[in-house]
Coordinates of C-alpha atoms and ligand atoms in Angstrom, one line a residue:
X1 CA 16.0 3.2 9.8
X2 CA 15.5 1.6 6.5
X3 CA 18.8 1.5 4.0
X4 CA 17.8 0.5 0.5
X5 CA 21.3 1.9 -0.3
X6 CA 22.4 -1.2 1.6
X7 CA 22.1 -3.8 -1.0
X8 CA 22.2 -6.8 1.6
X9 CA 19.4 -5.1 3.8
X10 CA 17.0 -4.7 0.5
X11 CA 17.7 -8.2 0.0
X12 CA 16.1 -9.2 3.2
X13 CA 13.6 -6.6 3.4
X14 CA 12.2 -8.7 0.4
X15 CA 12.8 -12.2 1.6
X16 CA 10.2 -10.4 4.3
X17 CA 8.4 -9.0 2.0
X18 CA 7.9 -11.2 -1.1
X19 CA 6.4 -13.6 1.1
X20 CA 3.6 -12.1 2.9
X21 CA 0.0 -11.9 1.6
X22 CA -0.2 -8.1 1.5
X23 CA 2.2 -5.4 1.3
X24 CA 0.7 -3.1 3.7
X25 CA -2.6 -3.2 5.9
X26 CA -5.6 -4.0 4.3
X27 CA -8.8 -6.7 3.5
X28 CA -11.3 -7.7 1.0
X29 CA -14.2 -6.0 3.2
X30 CA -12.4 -2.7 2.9
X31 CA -11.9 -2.7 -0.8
X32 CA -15.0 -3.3 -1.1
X33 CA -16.8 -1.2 0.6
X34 CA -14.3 1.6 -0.7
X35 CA -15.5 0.3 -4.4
X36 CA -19.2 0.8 -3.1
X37 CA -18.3 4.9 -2.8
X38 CA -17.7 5.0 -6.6
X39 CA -21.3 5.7 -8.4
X40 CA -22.4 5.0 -12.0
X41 CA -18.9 3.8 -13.1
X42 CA -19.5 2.3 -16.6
X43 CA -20.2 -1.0 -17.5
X44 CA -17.1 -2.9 -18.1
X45 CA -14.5 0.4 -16.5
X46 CA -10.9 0.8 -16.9
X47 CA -9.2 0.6 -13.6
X48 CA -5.4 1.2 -12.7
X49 CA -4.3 -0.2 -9.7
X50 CA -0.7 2.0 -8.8
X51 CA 1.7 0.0 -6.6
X52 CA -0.1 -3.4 -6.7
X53 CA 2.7 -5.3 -4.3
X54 CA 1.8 -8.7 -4.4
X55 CA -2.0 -8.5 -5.9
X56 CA -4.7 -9.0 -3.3
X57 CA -6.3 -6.3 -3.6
X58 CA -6.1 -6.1 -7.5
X59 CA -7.1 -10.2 -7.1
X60 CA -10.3 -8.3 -4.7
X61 CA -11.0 -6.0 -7.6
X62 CA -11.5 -8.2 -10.2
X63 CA -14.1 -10.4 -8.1
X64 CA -16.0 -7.0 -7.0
X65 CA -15.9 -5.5 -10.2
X66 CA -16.3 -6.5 -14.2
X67 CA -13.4 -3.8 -14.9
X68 CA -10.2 -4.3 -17.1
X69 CA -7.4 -4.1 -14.3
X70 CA -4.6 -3.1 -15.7
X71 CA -2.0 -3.4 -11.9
X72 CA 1.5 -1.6 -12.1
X73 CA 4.3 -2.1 -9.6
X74 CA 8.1 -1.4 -10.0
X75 CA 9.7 -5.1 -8.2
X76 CA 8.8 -7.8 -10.9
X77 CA 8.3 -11.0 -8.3
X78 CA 4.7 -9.0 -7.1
X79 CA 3.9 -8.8 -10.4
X80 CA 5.0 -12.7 -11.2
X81 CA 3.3 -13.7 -8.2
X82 CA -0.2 -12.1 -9.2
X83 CA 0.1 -13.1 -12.4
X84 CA 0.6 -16.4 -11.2
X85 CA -2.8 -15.6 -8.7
X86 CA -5.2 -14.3 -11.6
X87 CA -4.3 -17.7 -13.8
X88 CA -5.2 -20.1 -10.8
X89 CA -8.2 -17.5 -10.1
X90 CA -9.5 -17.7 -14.2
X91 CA -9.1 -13.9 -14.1
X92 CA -6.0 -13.6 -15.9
X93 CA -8.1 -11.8 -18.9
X94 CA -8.7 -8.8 -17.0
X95 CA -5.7 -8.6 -14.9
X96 CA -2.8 -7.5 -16.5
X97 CA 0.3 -6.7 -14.6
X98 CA 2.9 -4.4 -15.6
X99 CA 6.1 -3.1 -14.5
X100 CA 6.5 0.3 -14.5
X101 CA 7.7 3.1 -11.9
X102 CA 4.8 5.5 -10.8
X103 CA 6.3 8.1 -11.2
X104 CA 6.6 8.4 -14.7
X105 CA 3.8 6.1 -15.7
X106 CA 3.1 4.8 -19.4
X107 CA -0.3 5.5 -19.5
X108 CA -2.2 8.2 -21.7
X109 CA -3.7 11.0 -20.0
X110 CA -7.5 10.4 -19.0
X111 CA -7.7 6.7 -20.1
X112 CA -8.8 5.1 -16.7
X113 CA -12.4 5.1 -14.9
X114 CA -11.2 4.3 -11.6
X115 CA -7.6 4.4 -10.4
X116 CA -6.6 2.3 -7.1
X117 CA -3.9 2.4 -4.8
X118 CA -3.7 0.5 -1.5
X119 CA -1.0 1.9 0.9
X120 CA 1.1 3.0 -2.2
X121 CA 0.5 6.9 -3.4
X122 CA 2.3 7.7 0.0
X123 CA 5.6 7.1 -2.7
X124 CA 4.3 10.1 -4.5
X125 CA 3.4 12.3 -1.7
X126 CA -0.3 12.3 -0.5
X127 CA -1.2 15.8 -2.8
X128 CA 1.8 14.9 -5.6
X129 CA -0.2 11.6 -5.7
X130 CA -3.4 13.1 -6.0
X131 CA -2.4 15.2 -9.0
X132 CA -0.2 13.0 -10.7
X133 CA -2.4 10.1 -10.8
X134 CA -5.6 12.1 -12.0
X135 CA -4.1 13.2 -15.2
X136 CA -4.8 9.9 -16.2
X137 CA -8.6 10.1 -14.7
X138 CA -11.0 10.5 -17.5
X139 CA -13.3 13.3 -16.3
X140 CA -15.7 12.3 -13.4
X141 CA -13.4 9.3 -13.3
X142 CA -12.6 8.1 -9.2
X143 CA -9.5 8.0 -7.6
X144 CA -9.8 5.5 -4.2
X145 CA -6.3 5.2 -2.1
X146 CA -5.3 4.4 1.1
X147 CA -2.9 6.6 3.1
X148 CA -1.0 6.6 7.1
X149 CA -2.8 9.3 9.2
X150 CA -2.8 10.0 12.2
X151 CA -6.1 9.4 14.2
X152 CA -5.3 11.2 17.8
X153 CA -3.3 14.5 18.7
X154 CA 0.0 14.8 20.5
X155 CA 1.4 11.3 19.8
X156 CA 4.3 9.9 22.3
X157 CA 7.6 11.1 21.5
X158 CA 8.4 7.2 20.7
X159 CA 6.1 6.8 17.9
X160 CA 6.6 10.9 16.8
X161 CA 10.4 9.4 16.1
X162 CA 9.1 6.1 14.1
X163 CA 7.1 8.3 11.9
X164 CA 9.3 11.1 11.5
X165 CA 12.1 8.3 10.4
X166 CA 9.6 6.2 7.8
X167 CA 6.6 8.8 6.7
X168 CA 7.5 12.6 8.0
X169 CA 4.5 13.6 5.8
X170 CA 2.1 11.4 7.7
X171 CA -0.6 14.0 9.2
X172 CA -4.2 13.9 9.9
X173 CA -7.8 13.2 8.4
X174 CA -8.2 16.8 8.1
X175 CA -5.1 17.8 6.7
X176 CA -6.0 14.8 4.2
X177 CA -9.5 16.0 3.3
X178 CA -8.1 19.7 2.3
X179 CA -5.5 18.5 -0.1
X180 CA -8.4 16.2 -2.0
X181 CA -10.3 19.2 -2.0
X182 CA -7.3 21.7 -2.9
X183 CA -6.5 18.8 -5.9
X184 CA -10.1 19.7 -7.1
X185 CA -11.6 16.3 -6.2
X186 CA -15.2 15.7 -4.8
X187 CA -15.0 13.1 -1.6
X188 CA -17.2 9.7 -2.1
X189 CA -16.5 9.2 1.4
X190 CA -13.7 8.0 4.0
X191 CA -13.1 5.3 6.6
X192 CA -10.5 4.0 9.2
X193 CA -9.1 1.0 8.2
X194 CA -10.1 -1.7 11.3
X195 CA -7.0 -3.0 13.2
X196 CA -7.9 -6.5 12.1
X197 CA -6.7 -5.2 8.6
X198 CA -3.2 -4.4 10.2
X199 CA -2.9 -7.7 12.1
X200 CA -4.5 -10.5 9.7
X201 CA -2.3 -10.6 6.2
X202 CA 0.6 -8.1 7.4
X203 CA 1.8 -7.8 11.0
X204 CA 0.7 -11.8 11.8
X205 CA 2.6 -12.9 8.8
X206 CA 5.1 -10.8 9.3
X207 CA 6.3 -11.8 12.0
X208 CA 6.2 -15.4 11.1
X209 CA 8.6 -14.7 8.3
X210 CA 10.4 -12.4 10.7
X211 CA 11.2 -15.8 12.6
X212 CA 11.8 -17.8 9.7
X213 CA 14.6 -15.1 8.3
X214 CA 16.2 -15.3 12.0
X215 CA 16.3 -19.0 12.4
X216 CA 18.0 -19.3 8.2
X217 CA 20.5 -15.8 8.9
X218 CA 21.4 -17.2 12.7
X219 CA 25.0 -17.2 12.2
X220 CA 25.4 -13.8 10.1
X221 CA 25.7 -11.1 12.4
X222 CA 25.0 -8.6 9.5
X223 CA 21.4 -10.1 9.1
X224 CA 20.8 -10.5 13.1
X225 CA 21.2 -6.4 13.6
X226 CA 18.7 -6.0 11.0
X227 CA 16.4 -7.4 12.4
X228 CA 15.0 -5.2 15.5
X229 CA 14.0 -2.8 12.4
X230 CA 11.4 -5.2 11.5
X231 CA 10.4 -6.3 15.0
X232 CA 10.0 -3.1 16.2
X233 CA 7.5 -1.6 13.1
X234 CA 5.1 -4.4 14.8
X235 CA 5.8 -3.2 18.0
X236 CA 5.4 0.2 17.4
X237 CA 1.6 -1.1 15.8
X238 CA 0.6 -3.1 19.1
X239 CA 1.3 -0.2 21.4
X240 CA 0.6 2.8 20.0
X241 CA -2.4 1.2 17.0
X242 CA -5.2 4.0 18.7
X243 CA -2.8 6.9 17.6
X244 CA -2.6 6.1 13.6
X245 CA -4.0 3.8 10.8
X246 CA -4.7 4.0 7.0
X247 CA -7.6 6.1 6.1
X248 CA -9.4 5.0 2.7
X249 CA -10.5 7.9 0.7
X250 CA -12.4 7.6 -2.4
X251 CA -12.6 10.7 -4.3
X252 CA -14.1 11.7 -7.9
X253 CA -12.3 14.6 -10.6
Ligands
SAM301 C1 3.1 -0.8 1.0 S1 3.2 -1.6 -0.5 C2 1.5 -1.8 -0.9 C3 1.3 -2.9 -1.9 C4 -0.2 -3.3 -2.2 N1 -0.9 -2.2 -2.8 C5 -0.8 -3.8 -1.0 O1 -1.6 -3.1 -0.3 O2 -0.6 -5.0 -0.7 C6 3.8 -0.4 -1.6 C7 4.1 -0.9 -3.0 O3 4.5 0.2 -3.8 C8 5.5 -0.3 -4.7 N2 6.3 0.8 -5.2 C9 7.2 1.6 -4.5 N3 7.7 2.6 -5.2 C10 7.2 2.4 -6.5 C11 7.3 3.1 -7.7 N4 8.1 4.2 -7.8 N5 6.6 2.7 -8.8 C12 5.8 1.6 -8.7 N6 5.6 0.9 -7.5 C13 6.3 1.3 -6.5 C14 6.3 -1.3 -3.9 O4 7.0 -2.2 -4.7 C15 5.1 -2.0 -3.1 O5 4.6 -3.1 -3.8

């Protein structure tokens, strides 16, 4: 079980962390094609992009789209290392990164086209996140996030457990679609995020960096019991990765 209270365990959850390319599953083709579901968004639009992590998909963004990007997130080195990407990238004029907690974001009401969140609005609750973030939809603006669901009934009581201890709210594409449609969205559309996306810039990484910490933390016993908490997220993935993944939805107010 994850202990942020534990101040050494939040220290190396982000010596994992910090370091990988991603902060949850995802790829360039799938923010993409997500982008492609929002229609006659003006010419140069105002995006948010709500718990950015390290950047890619924000960095994505910027190449797919001629927006303003304005990318919040509330643990400053994501935010130094994309600012640090969109400089070597020449797009540091329409990134800017912020610090700032989503829930109680700094933002006027209706002053964004297109709001983006990758693997993030699961902080706010799936519906909480849907209503929350589109006050700050102009009308007719889109909302496009990515959200855990569950892709097959009656899971194994193994992965039931790992769920019910990280995401109890986790459910299923269904459950999903009502809540957009109880918010008072309109669905663009909706897609399975492909296993490649879990495997490629998060789990592969991961466990690189998994090895890494072990080898540096050998001696400290403290460190060493952490670490079947990380291991076993990735094992969970390999054997159970039919039964859940991140559904993109991309929805307009
Ligand atoms: C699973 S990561 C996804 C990061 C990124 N969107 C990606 O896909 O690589 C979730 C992100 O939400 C951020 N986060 C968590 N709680 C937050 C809050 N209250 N306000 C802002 N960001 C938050 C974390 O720091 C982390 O970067």
């Amino acid at each position: 079980m994850m202990d942020f209270e534990n101040k050494k365990f939040r220290k190396i959850f982000f010596e994992i962390y910090e370091h990988l390319p991603r902060g949850g599953p995802g790829d360039a083709a799938s923010t993409r094609k997500a982008y492609a579901l929002t229609k006659g968004l003006p010419g140069h639009p105002k995006i948010l992009d709500v718990g950015c992590g390290p950047g890619r998909q924000t960095m994505d963004l910027a190449r797919i789209s001629p927006g303003e990007i304005v990318a919040v997130d509330n643990h400053p080195p994501f935010l130094e290392r994309l600012k640090a990407a969109a400089r070597r990238a020449g797009l540091h004029e329409r990134i800017r990164a912020e610090e700032a907690d989503m829930f109680h974001l700094p933002f006027e009401q209706e002053a964004f086209d297109l709001i983006w969140s990758e693997g993030a609005v699961y902080n706010l609750g799936f519906e909480n996140g849907l209503r929350v973030l589109g006050t700050f939809l102009k009308p007719g603006g889109y909302l496009a996030v990515s959200e855990a669901v569950w892709l097959k009934k009656d899971p194994p009581e193994e992965l039931k457990a790992h769920w019910e201890a990280e995401y109890p709210a986790i459910t299923d594409i269904p459950e999903n679609l009502a809540m957009i449609d109880k918010c008072g969205y309109v669905l663009m559309g909706n897609f399975t995020l492909p296993k490649s996306s879990w495997r490629d810039d998060f789990y592969t990484p991961m466990a690189a960096r998994i090895a890494e910490v072990k080898k540096r933390y050998q001696h400290d016993q403290e460190v060493m019991e952490m670490m079947p908490y990380f291991q076993n997220e990735i094992e969970i993935y390999k054997k159970y990765s039919d039964y859940f993944s991140y559904e993109f939805f991309v929805m307009r107010k």
